[in-house]
Amino acid sequence: IIVVLSALGIQGLLPKAFISTYLSFFPVTISMVKGLRSPETIELDMMKTWNANGLQTLLRLRLPSSVPFLFAGFNQSFNFDEVLKPIKERVGFLPLEQFVFDASMSIDFLVLADWAFVCDNYFEGGHIPFVHEGLNKVLDYGSYKTELYKYSNLQIGYSDDSNEVFDLPKDHIDYGKKVAAYYYWVFPNMMFNFYPWGLSVNIVKPISINRTKVSFLTYIYDESKLHKGAGNDIDKVEREDEFIVENESKGIQSAFYQSCLLYTSPSPR
């Protein structure tokens, strides 16, 4: 392209801008088309039941459904080392090559809510004392900590000697602290939850506006620690999250909904 445009006397930034536009157009367009076609048959039938025409269906259903796909198309790539660096900083001491996938502890959940609600619930640690009674007994909620990175964030759950915690090496950034779990979220839809027994990977997959599939993939390192500490009964924790997210979704759709409570994480005292 540069050679052809140069032969036509077109030089400078214009050929580069043309190539950038060309390379960006197709990923964004493909993502947008996929999003426009994402509504399920039952949703399209509902629009017909309401006697909606093609333009109304486009504006009220297809376009809102396409937004998550459109934003994914905008950012096609980034430096993956920037994602791995904060993860390696905390869990680089673990022998990840020895982690073994356990299909019996891996499961898919269907959540009747928007995928963003699922991610928001993961970020928001304030619900732990009210939703996860068992987990709250293990974690020291007052010292719960969140760290932000460019493409991810980290939530650190601390505990005490009565619960299972990581055996951290002396040169570790958290050496001397009782860390029960490292919870990583990586843009846009993946969670990596590290426990002393291993790793639980959560993948949030949008299906439609109010339907999301969450896949849980379990990798075990030390089976003797499997049902102890913050990583105990994670299936129950997920069902508790599913319950609160679905009810939150119903509340948002209510005609009485006007605004939400802005929550600020507590500072350790």
PDB file of C-alpha atoms in Angstrom:
ATOM      1  CA  ILE A   1       0.000   0.000   0.000  1.00  0.00           C
ATOM      2  CA  ILE A   2       2.805   2.411   0.889  1.00  0.00           C
ATOM      3  CA  VAL A   3       4.589   1.644  -2.405  1.00  0.00           C
ATOM      4  CA  VAL A   4       1.427   2.194  -4.466  1.00  0.00           C
ATOM      5  CA  LEU A   5       0.501   5.423  -2.701  1.00  0.00           C
ATOM      6  CA  SER A   6       4.087   6.635  -2.963  1.00  0.00           C
ATOM      7  CA  ALA A   7       3.988   6.012  -6.729  1.00  0.00           C
ATOM      8  CA  LEU A   8       0.867   8.175  -6.857  1.00  0.00           C
ATOM      9  CA  GLY A   9       2.730  10.945  -5.054  1.00  0.00           C
ATOM     10  CA  ILE A  10       1.007  10.379  -1.693  1.00  0.00           C
ATOM     11  CA  GLN A  11       3.580  10.286   1.123  1.00  0.00           C
ATOM     12  CA  GLY A  12       3.967  11.182   4.783  1.00  0.00           C
ATOM     13  CA  LEU A  13       1.465  10.167   7.452  1.00  0.00           C
ATOM     14  CA  LEU A  14      -1.439   9.513   5.084  1.00  0.00           C
ATOM     15  CA  PRO A  15      -0.300   6.009   3.940  1.00  0.00           C
ATOM     16  CA  LYS A  16       0.307   4.982   7.555  1.00  0.00           C
ATOM     17  CA  ALA A  17      -3.091   6.335   8.579  1.00  0.00           C
ATOM     18  CA  PHE A  18      -4.664   4.386   5.711  1.00  0.00           C
ATOM     19  CA  ILE A  19      -3.030   1.137   6.858  1.00  0.00           C
ATOM     20  CA  SER A  20      -4.058   1.749  10.489  1.00  0.00           C
ATOM     21  CA  THR A  21      -7.638   2.341   9.390  1.00  0.00           C
ATOM     22  CA  TYR A  22      -7.589  -0.775   7.236  1.00  0.00           C
ATOM     23  CA  LEU A  23      -6.205  -2.978  10.024  1.00  0.00           C
ATOM     24  CA  SER A  24      -8.669  -1.604  12.590  1.00  0.00           C
ATOM     25  CA  PHE A  25     -11.773  -1.682  10.407  1.00  0.00           C
ATOM     26  CA  PHE A  26     -12.259  -5.426  10.059  1.00  0.00           C
ATOM     27  CA  PRO A  27     -11.823  -6.519  13.714  1.00  0.00           C
ATOM     28  CA  VAL A  28     -14.222  -3.794  14.867  1.00  0.00           C
ATOM     29  CA  THR A  29     -16.712  -4.564  12.097  1.00  0.00           C
ATOM     30  CA  ILE A  30     -16.621  -8.318  12.754  1.00  0.00           C
ATOM     31  CA  SER A  31     -17.118  -7.738  16.495  1.00  0.00           C
ATOM     32  CA  MET A  32     -19.992  -5.356  15.814  1.00  0.00           C
ATOM     33  CA  VAL A  33     -21.742  -7.774  13.443  1.00  0.00           C
ATOM     34  CA  LYS A  34     -21.326 -10.601  15.923  1.00  0.00           C
ATOM     35  CA  GLY A  35     -22.848  -8.412  18.614  1.00  0.00           C
ATOM     36  CA  LEU A  36     -25.787  -7.402  16.411  1.00  0.00           C
ATOM     37  CA  ARG A  37     -26.514 -11.095  15.816  1.00  0.00           C
ATOM     38  CA  SER A  38     -26.109 -12.096  19.474  1.00  0.00           C
ATOM     39  CA  PRO A  39     -29.754 -11.715  20.684  1.00  0.00           C
ATOM     40  CA  GLU A  40     -31.441 -15.066  21.159  1.00  0.00           C
ATOM     41  CA  THR A  41     -34.499 -16.235  19.261  1.00  0.00           C
ATOM     42  CA  ILE A  42     -36.748 -15.815  22.293  1.00  0.00           C
ATOM     43  CA  GLU A  43     -35.709 -12.150  22.594  1.00  0.00           C
ATOM     44  CA  LEU A  44     -36.395 -11.498  18.911  1.00  0.00           C
ATOM     45  CA  ASP A  45     -39.768 -13.233  19.232  1.00  0.00           C
ATOM     46  CA  MET A  46     -40.577 -11.006  22.189  1.00  0.00           C
ATOM     47  CA  MET A  47     -39.914  -7.921  20.079  1.00  0.00           C
ATOM     48  CA  LYS A  48     -42.319  -9.289  17.447  1.00  0.00           C
ATOM     49  CA  THR A  49     -44.894  -9.877  20.175  1.00  0.00           C
ATOM     50  CA  TRP A  50     -44.624  -6.198  21.056  1.00  0.00           C
ATOM     51  CA  ASN A  51     -45.152  -5.382  17.373  1.00  0.00           C
ATOM     52  CA  ALA A  52     -41.702  -3.796  17.083  1.00  0.00           C
ATOM     53  CA  ASN A  53     -40.508  -3.030  13.588  1.00  0.00           C
ATOM     54  CA  GLY A  54     -36.979  -3.610  12.289  1.00  0.00           C
ATOM     55  CA  LEU A  55     -35.684  -0.193  13.351  1.00  0.00           C
ATOM     56  CA  GLN A  56     -37.123  -0.525  16.871  1.00  0.00           C
ATOM     57  CA  THR A  57     -35.606  -3.990  17.233  1.00  0.00           C
ATOM     58  CA  LEU A  58     -32.249  -2.597  16.104  1.00  0.00           C
ATOM     59  CA  LEU A  59     -32.316   0.332  18.535  1.00  0.00           C
ATOM     60  CA  ARG A  60     -33.853  -1.425  21.558  1.00  0.00           C
ATOM     61  CA  LEU A  61     -32.299  -4.898  21.305  1.00  0.00           C
ATOM     62  CA  ARG A  62     -29.564  -5.452  18.738  1.00  0.00           C
ATOM     63  CA  LEU A  63     -27.487  -2.300  19.377  1.00  0.00           C
ATOM     64  CA  PRO A  64     -27.442  -2.661  23.215  1.00  0.00           C
ATOM     65  CA  SER A  65     -26.455  -6.315  22.750  1.00  0.00           C
ATOM     66  CA  SER A  66     -23.579  -5.365  20.462  1.00  0.00           C
ATOM     67  CA  VAL A  67     -21.866  -2.884  22.831  1.00  0.00           C
ATOM     68  CA  PRO A  68     -19.701  -5.453  24.723  1.00  0.00           C
ATOM     69  CA  PHE A  69     -18.537  -6.930  21.404  1.00  0.00           C
ATOM     70  CA  LEU A  70     -17.815  -3.472  19.977  1.00  0.00           C
ATOM     71  CA  PHE A  71     -15.553  -2.440  22.875  1.00  0.00           C
ATOM     72  CA  ALA A  72     -13.703  -5.762  22.635  1.00  0.00           C
ATOM     73  CA  GLY A  73     -13.035  -5.014  18.968  1.00  0.00           C
ATOM     74  CA  PHE A  74     -11.568  -1.590  19.702  1.00  0.00           C
ATOM     75  CA  ASN A  75      -8.677  -2.938  21.774  1.00  0.00           C
ATOM     76  CA  GLN A  76      -7.371  -5.843  19.708  1.00  0.00           C
ATOM     77  CA  SER A  77      -4.049  -6.392  21.461  1.00  0.00           C
ATOM     78  CA  PHE A  78      -1.823  -5.226  24.261  1.00  0.00           C
ATOM     79  CA  ASN A  79       1.484  -6.123  25.837  1.00  0.00           C
ATOM     80  CA  PHE A  80       0.747  -9.354  27.712  1.00  0.00           C
ATOM     81  CA  ASP A  81       3.864  -8.900  29.852  1.00  0.00           C
ATOM     82  CA  GLU A  82       2.048  -6.014  31.560  1.00  0.00           C
ATOM     83  CA  VAL A  83      -0.640  -8.506  32.566  1.00  0.00           C
ATOM     84  CA  LEU A  84       1.759 -11.168  33.795  1.00  0.00           C
ATOM     85  CA  LYS A  85       4.082  -8.884  35.771  1.00  0.00           C
ATOM     86  CA  PRO A  86       1.763  -8.160  38.764  1.00  0.00           C
ATOM     87  CA  ILE A  87       0.691 -11.821  38.833  1.00  0.00           C
ATOM     88  CA  LYS A  88       4.262 -13.128  38.832  1.00  0.00           C
ATOM     89  CA  GLU A  89       5.126 -10.660  41.593  1.00  0.00           C
ATOM     90  CA  ARG A  90       2.756 -12.413  44.000  1.00  0.00           C
ATOM     91  CA  VAL A  91       2.478 -16.034  42.814  1.00  0.00           C
ATOM     92  CA  GLY A  92       5.716 -16.484  40.857  1.00  0.00           C
ATOM     93  CA  PHE A  93       7.064 -18.663  43.666  1.00  0.00           C
ATOM     94  CA  LEU A  94       4.384 -21.311  43.048  1.00  0.00           C
ATOM     95  CA  PRO A  95       5.312 -24.289  40.805  1.00  0.00           C
ATOM     96  CA  LEU A  96       2.527 -23.627  38.283  1.00  0.00           C
ATOM     97  CA  GLU A  97       3.798 -26.410  36.020  1.00  0.00           C
ATOM     98  CA  GLN A  98       2.771 -28.871  38.756  1.00  0.00           C
ATOM     99  CA  PHE A  99      -0.840 -27.648  38.889  1.00  0.00           C
ATOM    100  CA  VAL A 100      -3.140 -30.406  37.606  1.00  0.00           C
ATOM    101  CA  PHE A 101      -6.546 -29.755  36.015  1.00  0.00           C
ATOM    102  CA  ASP A 102      -9.424 -31.429  37.876  1.00  0.00           C
ATOM    103  CA  ALA A 103     -12.477 -31.917  35.657  1.00  0.00           C
ATOM    104  CA  SER A 104     -14.594 -33.177  38.576  1.00  0.00           C
ATOM    105  CA  MET A 105     -14.298 -29.782  40.305  1.00  0.00           C
ATOM    106  CA  SER A 106     -14.791 -27.723  37.136  1.00  0.00           C
ATOM    107  CA  ILE A 107     -18.291 -26.556  36.279  1.00  0.00           C
ATOM    108  CA  ASP A 108     -20.308 -24.029  34.259  1.00  0.00           C
ATOM    109  CA  PHE A 109     -22.934 -21.787  35.856  1.00  0.00           C
ATOM    110  CA  LEU A 110     -25.709 -19.966  34.004  1.00  0.00           C
ATOM    111  CA  VAL A 111     -26.337 -16.571  35.617  1.00  0.00           C
ATOM    112  CA  LEU A 112     -29.499 -14.682  34.663  1.00  0.00           C
ATOM    113  CA  ALA A 113     -27.819 -11.275  34.648  1.00  0.00           C
ATOM    114  CA  ASP A 114     -25.615  -9.094  32.478  1.00  0.00           C
ATOM    115  CA  TRP A 115     -21.974 -10.182  32.406  1.00  0.00           C
ATOM    116  CA  ALA A 116     -20.876  -6.771  33.734  1.00  0.00           C
ATOM    117  CA  PHE A 117     -22.858  -7.410  36.946  1.00  0.00           C
ATOM    118  CA  VAL A 118     -20.899 -10.624  37.445  1.00  0.00           C
ATOM    119  CA  CYS A 119     -17.601  -8.748  37.125  1.00  0.00           C
ATOM    120  CA  ASP A 120     -18.815  -5.870  39.326  1.00  0.00           C
ATOM    121  CA  ASN A 121     -19.730  -8.345  42.055  1.00  0.00           C
ATOM    122  CA  TYR A 122     -16.191  -9.752  41.889  1.00  0.00           C
ATOM    123  CA  PHE A 123     -14.664  -6.279  42.302  1.00  0.00           C
ATOM    124  CA  GLU A 124     -16.892  -5.221  45.181  1.00  0.00           C
ATOM    125  CA  GLY A 125     -15.601  -6.763  48.414  1.00  0.00           C
ATOM    126  CA  GLY A 126     -18.197  -5.061  50.609  1.00  0.00           C
ATOM    127  CA  HIS A 127     -20.733  -7.847  50.078  1.00  0.00           C
ATOM    128  CA  ILE A 128     -18.554 -10.528  51.709  1.00  0.00           C
ATOM    129  CA  PRO A 129     -19.847 -10.142  55.312  1.00  0.00           C
ATOM    130  CA  PHE A 130     -23.456 -10.095  54.117  1.00  0.00           C
ATOM    131  CA  VAL A 131     -23.449 -12.763  51.399  1.00  0.00           C
ATOM    132  CA  HIS A 132     -20.593 -15.180  52.228  1.00  0.00           C
ATOM    133  CA  GLU A 133     -20.970 -16.124  55.875  1.00  0.00           C
ATOM    134  CA  GLY A 134     -18.499 -19.000  55.658  1.00  0.00           C
ATOM    135  CA  LEU A 135     -15.858 -17.045  53.743  1.00  0.00           C
ATOM    136  CA  ASN A 136     -16.219 -14.079  56.088  1.00  0.00           C
ATOM    137  CA  LYS A 137     -15.269 -16.293  59.031  1.00  0.00           C
ATOM    138  CA  VAL A 138     -11.989 -17.145  57.305  1.00  0.00           C
ATOM    139  CA  LEU A 139     -10.955 -13.729  55.957  1.00  0.00           C
ATOM    140  CA  ASP A 140      -9.995 -10.718  58.044  1.00  0.00           C
ATOM    141  CA  TYR A 141     -12.382  -8.291  56.369  1.00  0.00           C
ATOM    142  CA  GLY A 142     -10.847  -5.255  58.072  1.00  0.00           C
ATOM    143  CA  SER A 143      -7.510  -5.852  56.315  1.00  0.00           C
ATOM    144  CA  TYR A 144      -8.955  -6.835  52.930  1.00  0.00           C
ATOM    145  CA  LYS A 145      -6.856  -5.067  50.285  1.00  0.00           C
ATOM    146  CA  THR A 146      -7.267  -4.069  46.623  1.00  0.00           C
ATOM    147  CA  GLU A 147      -4.480  -3.071  44.221  1.00  0.00           C
ATOM    148  CA  LEU A 148      -5.065  -1.640  40.727  1.00  0.00           C
ATOM    149  CA  TYR A 149      -2.987  -2.259  37.603  1.00  0.00           C
ATOM    150  CA  LYS A 150      -3.304  -1.203  33.975  1.00  0.00           C
ATOM    151  CA  TYR A 151      -5.051  -4.342  32.713  1.00  0.00           C
ATOM    152  CA  SER A 152      -5.992  -6.051  35.947  1.00  0.00           C
ATOM    153  CA  ASN A 153      -6.570  -5.704  39.646  1.00  0.00           C
ATOM    154  CA  LEU A 154      -5.721  -7.752  42.707  1.00  0.00           C
ATOM    155  CA  GLN A 155      -7.683  -8.382  45.879  1.00  0.00           C
ATOM    156  CA  ILE A 156      -5.778  -9.890  48.792  1.00  0.00           C
ATOM    157  CA  GLY A 157      -7.594 -11.831  51.478  1.00  0.00           C
ATOM    158  CA  TYR A 158      -5.775 -12.107  54.797  1.00  0.00           C
ATOM    159  CA  SER A 159      -6.487 -14.596  57.569  1.00  0.00           C
ATOM    160  CA  ASP A 160      -4.746 -15.953  60.685  1.00  0.00           C
ATOM    161  CA  ASP A 161      -2.807 -19.015  61.820  1.00  0.00           C
ATOM    162  CA  SER A 162      -6.001 -20.963  62.498  1.00  0.00           C
ATOM    163  CA  ASN A 163      -6.721 -21.091  58.741  1.00  0.00           C
ATOM    164  CA  GLU A 164      -4.756 -22.274  55.740  1.00  0.00           C
ATOM    165  CA  VAL A 165      -2.433 -19.546  54.379  1.00  0.00           C
ATOM    166  CA  PHE A 166       0.394 -19.355  51.854  1.00  0.00           C
ATOM    167  CA  ASP A 167       3.897 -20.359  52.930  1.00  0.00           C
ATOM    168  CA  LEU A 168       5.624 -17.329  51.433  1.00  0.00           C
ATOM    169  CA  PRO A 169       9.394 -17.206  50.774  1.00  0.00           C
ATOM    170  CA  LYS A 170      11.497 -14.635  52.664  1.00  0.00           C
ATOM    171  CA  ASP A 171      12.033 -12.440  49.595  1.00  0.00           C
ATOM    172  CA  HIS A 172       8.289 -12.249  48.863  1.00  0.00           C
ATOM    173  CA  ILE A 173       6.602  -8.836  48.932  1.00  0.00           C
ATOM    174  CA  ASP A 174       4.025 -10.164  51.436  1.00  0.00           C
ATOM    175  CA  TYR A 175       6.404 -12.173  53.603  1.00  0.00           C
ATOM    176  CA  GLY A 176       5.275 -12.237  57.220  1.00  0.00           C
ATOM    177  CA  LYS A 177       1.602 -11.683  56.326  1.00  0.00           C
ATOM    178  CA  LYS A 178      -1.111 -14.313  56.588  1.00  0.00           C
ATOM    179  CA  VAL A 179      -2.374 -14.400  53.004  1.00  0.00           C
ATOM    180  CA  ALA A 180      -5.287 -16.788  52.472  1.00  0.00           C
ATOM    181  CA  ALA A 181      -5.997 -15.934  48.826  1.00  0.00           C
ATOM    182  CA  TYR A 182      -4.910 -13.807  45.883  1.00  0.00           C
ATOM    183  CA  TYR A 183      -7.846 -12.823  43.675  1.00  0.00           C
ATOM    184  CA  TYR A 184      -6.832 -11.484  40.245  1.00  0.00           C
ATOM    185  CA  TRP A 185      -9.193 -10.020  37.658  1.00  0.00           C
ATOM    186  CA  VAL A 186      -7.753  -9.616  34.133  1.00  0.00           C
ATOM    187  CA  PHE A 187      -9.466  -7.432  31.537  1.00  0.00           C
ATOM    188  CA  PRO A 188     -12.075  -8.018  30.350  1.00  0.00           C
ATOM    189  CA  ASN A 189     -13.582 -11.230  31.710  1.00  0.00           C
ATOM    190  CA  MET A 190     -11.131 -13.561  33.470  1.00  0.00           C
ATOM    191  CA  MET A 191     -10.477 -14.191  37.158  1.00  0.00           C
ATOM    192  CA  PHE A 192      -7.516 -16.117  38.594  1.00  0.00           C
ATOM    193  CA  ASN A 193      -8.075 -17.087  42.233  1.00  0.00           C
ATOM    194  CA  PHE A 194      -4.964 -18.508  43.861  1.00  0.00           C
ATOM    195  CA  TYR A 195      -5.285 -20.518  47.082  1.00  0.00           C
ATOM    196  CA  PRO A 196      -2.736 -22.569  49.038  1.00  0.00           C
ATOM    197  CA  TRP A 197      -4.199 -25.681  47.393  1.00  0.00           C
ATOM    198  CA  GLY A 198      -4.060 -24.387  43.803  1.00  0.00           C
ATOM    199  CA  LEU A 199      -5.965 -22.211  41.337  1.00  0.00           C
ATOM    200  CA  SER A 200      -9.559 -21.557  40.306  1.00  0.00           C
ATOM    201  CA  VAL A 201      -9.917 -19.853  36.911  1.00  0.00           C
ATOM    202  CA  ASN A 202     -13.245 -18.095  36.260  1.00  0.00           C
ATOM    203  CA  ILE A 203     -14.212 -17.125  32.711  1.00  0.00           C
ATOM    204  CA  VAL A 204     -17.227 -14.844  32.294  1.00  0.00           C
ATOM    205  CA  LYS A 205     -18.906 -15.343  28.901  1.00  0.00           C
ATOM    206  CA  PRO A 206     -21.729 -13.011  27.770  1.00  0.00           C
ATOM    207  CA  ILE A 207     -24.585 -14.897  26.107  1.00  0.00           C
ATOM    208  CA  SER A 208     -27.170 -12.132  25.829  1.00  0.00           C
ATOM    209  CA  ILE A 209     -28.264  -9.002  27.704  1.00  0.00           C
ATOM    210  CA  ASN A 210     -29.374 -10.867  30.827  1.00  0.00           C
ATOM    211  CA  ARG A 211     -27.723 -14.265  30.401  1.00  0.00           C
ATOM    212  CA  THR A 212     -24.100 -15.052  31.291  1.00  0.00           C
ATOM    213  CA  LYS A 213     -22.160 -18.311  31.487  1.00  0.00           C
ATOM    214  CA  VAL A 214     -19.409 -18.480  34.102  1.00  0.00           C
ATOM    215  CA  SER A 215     -16.946 -21.334  33.636  1.00  0.00           C
ATOM    216  CA  PHE A 216     -14.933 -22.526  36.643  1.00  0.00           C
ATOM    217  CA  LEU A 217     -11.711 -24.398  35.880  1.00  0.00           C
ATOM    218  CA  THR A 218      -9.942 -25.966  38.844  1.00  0.00           C
ATOM    219  CA  TYR A 219      -6.208 -26.723  39.014  1.00  0.00           C
ATOM    220  CA  ILE A 220      -4.916 -28.538  42.107  1.00  0.00           C
ATOM    221  CA  TYR A 221      -1.391 -28.314  43.479  1.00  0.00           C
ATOM    222  CA  ASP A 222      -1.654 -29.521  47.104  1.00  0.00           C
ATOM    223  CA  GLU A 223      -4.700 -31.738  47.606  1.00  0.00           C
ATOM    224  CA  SER A 224      -4.130 -31.895  51.387  1.00  0.00           C
ATOM    225  CA  LYS A 225      -5.153 -28.208  51.619  1.00  0.00           C
ATOM    226  CA  LEU A 226      -8.102 -28.486  49.256  1.00  0.00           C
ATOM    227  CA  HIS A 227     -11.011 -28.128  51.672  1.00  0.00           C
ATOM    228  CA  LYS A 228      -9.444 -25.631  54.035  1.00  0.00           C
ATOM    229  CA  GLY A 229      -9.299 -21.863  54.394  1.00  0.00           C
ATOM    230  CA  ALA A 230     -10.584 -19.321  51.853  1.00  0.00           C
ATOM    231  CA  GLY A 231     -10.537 -21.910  49.084  1.00  0.00           C
ATOM    232  CA  ASN A 232     -12.952 -24.219  50.873  1.00  0.00           C
ATOM    233  CA  ASP A 233     -16.361 -24.840  49.293  1.00  0.00           C
ATOM    234  CA  ILE A 234     -15.909 -22.423  46.383  1.00  0.00           C
ATOM    235  CA  ASP A 235     -18.960 -23.994  44.726  1.00  0.00           C
ATOM    236  CA  LYS A 236     -21.124 -22.683  47.579  1.00  0.00           C
ATOM    237  CA  VAL A 237     -19.494 -19.232  47.319  1.00  0.00           C
ATOM    238  CA  GLU A 238     -20.318 -19.088  43.597  1.00  0.00           C
ATOM    239  CA  ARG A 239     -23.966 -20.010  44.199  1.00  0.00           C
ATOM    240  CA  GLU A 240     -24.182 -17.248  46.793  1.00  0.00           C
ATOM    241  CA  ASP A 241     -22.721 -14.808  44.258  1.00  0.00           C
ATOM    242  CA  GLU A 242     -25.148 -16.053  41.613  1.00  0.00           C
ATOM    243  CA  PHE A 243     -28.091 -15.402  43.926  1.00  0.00           C
ATOM    244  CA  ILE A 244     -27.066 -11.827  44.751  1.00  0.00           C
ATOM    245  CA  VAL A 245     -26.154 -10.941  41.141  1.00  0.00           C
ATOM    246  CA  GLU A 246     -29.471 -12.192  39.764  1.00  0.00           C
ATOM    247  CA  ASN A 247     -31.397 -10.259  42.393  1.00  0.00           C
ATOM    248  CA  GLU A 248     -29.326  -7.162  41.671  1.00  0.00           C
ATOM    249  CA  SER A 249     -30.191  -7.536  37.998  1.00  0.00           C
ATOM    250  CA  LYS A 250     -33.899  -7.725  38.811  1.00  0.00           C
ATOM    251  CA  GLY A 251     -33.620  -4.623  40.977  1.00  0.00           C
ATOM    252  CA  ILE A 252     -31.888  -2.641  38.230  1.00  0.00           C
ATOM    253  CA  GLN A 253     -34.732  -3.475  35.839  1.00  0.00           C
ATOM    254  CA  SER A 254     -37.388  -2.319  38.287  1.00  0.00           C
ATOM    255  CA  ALA A 255     -39.373   0.821  37.461  1.00  0.00           C
ATOM    256  CA  PHE A 256     -38.615   2.027  41.005  1.00  0.00           C
ATOM    257  CA  TYR A 257     -34.833   1.915  40.491  1.00  0.00           C
ATOM    258  CA  GLN A 258     -33.231   5.374  40.360  1.00  0.00           C
ATOM    259  CA  SER A 259     -29.679   5.139  41.658  1.00  0.00           C
ATOM    260  CA  CYS A 260     -27.293   2.818  43.423  1.00  0.00           C
ATOM    261  CA  LEU A 261     -25.215   3.008  46.581  1.00  0.00           C
ATOM    262  CA  LEU A 262     -21.617   4.047  45.965  1.00  0.00           C
ATOM    263  CA  TYR A 263     -19.466   1.709  48.052  1.00  0.00           C
ATOM    264  CA  THR A 264     -15.949   2.528  49.198  1.00  0.00           C
ATOM    265  CA  SER A 265     -13.725  -0.286  50.451  1.00  0.00           C
ATOM    266  CA  PRO A 266     -12.884  -0.016  54.135  1.00  0.00           C
ATOM    267  CA  SER A 267      -9.398   1.076  55.124  1.00  0.00           C
ATOM    268  CA  PRO A 268      -7.485  -1.143  57.563  1.00  0.00           C
ATOM    269  CA  ARG A 269      -7.443   0.262  61.098  1.00  0.00           C
TER     270      ARG A 269
END
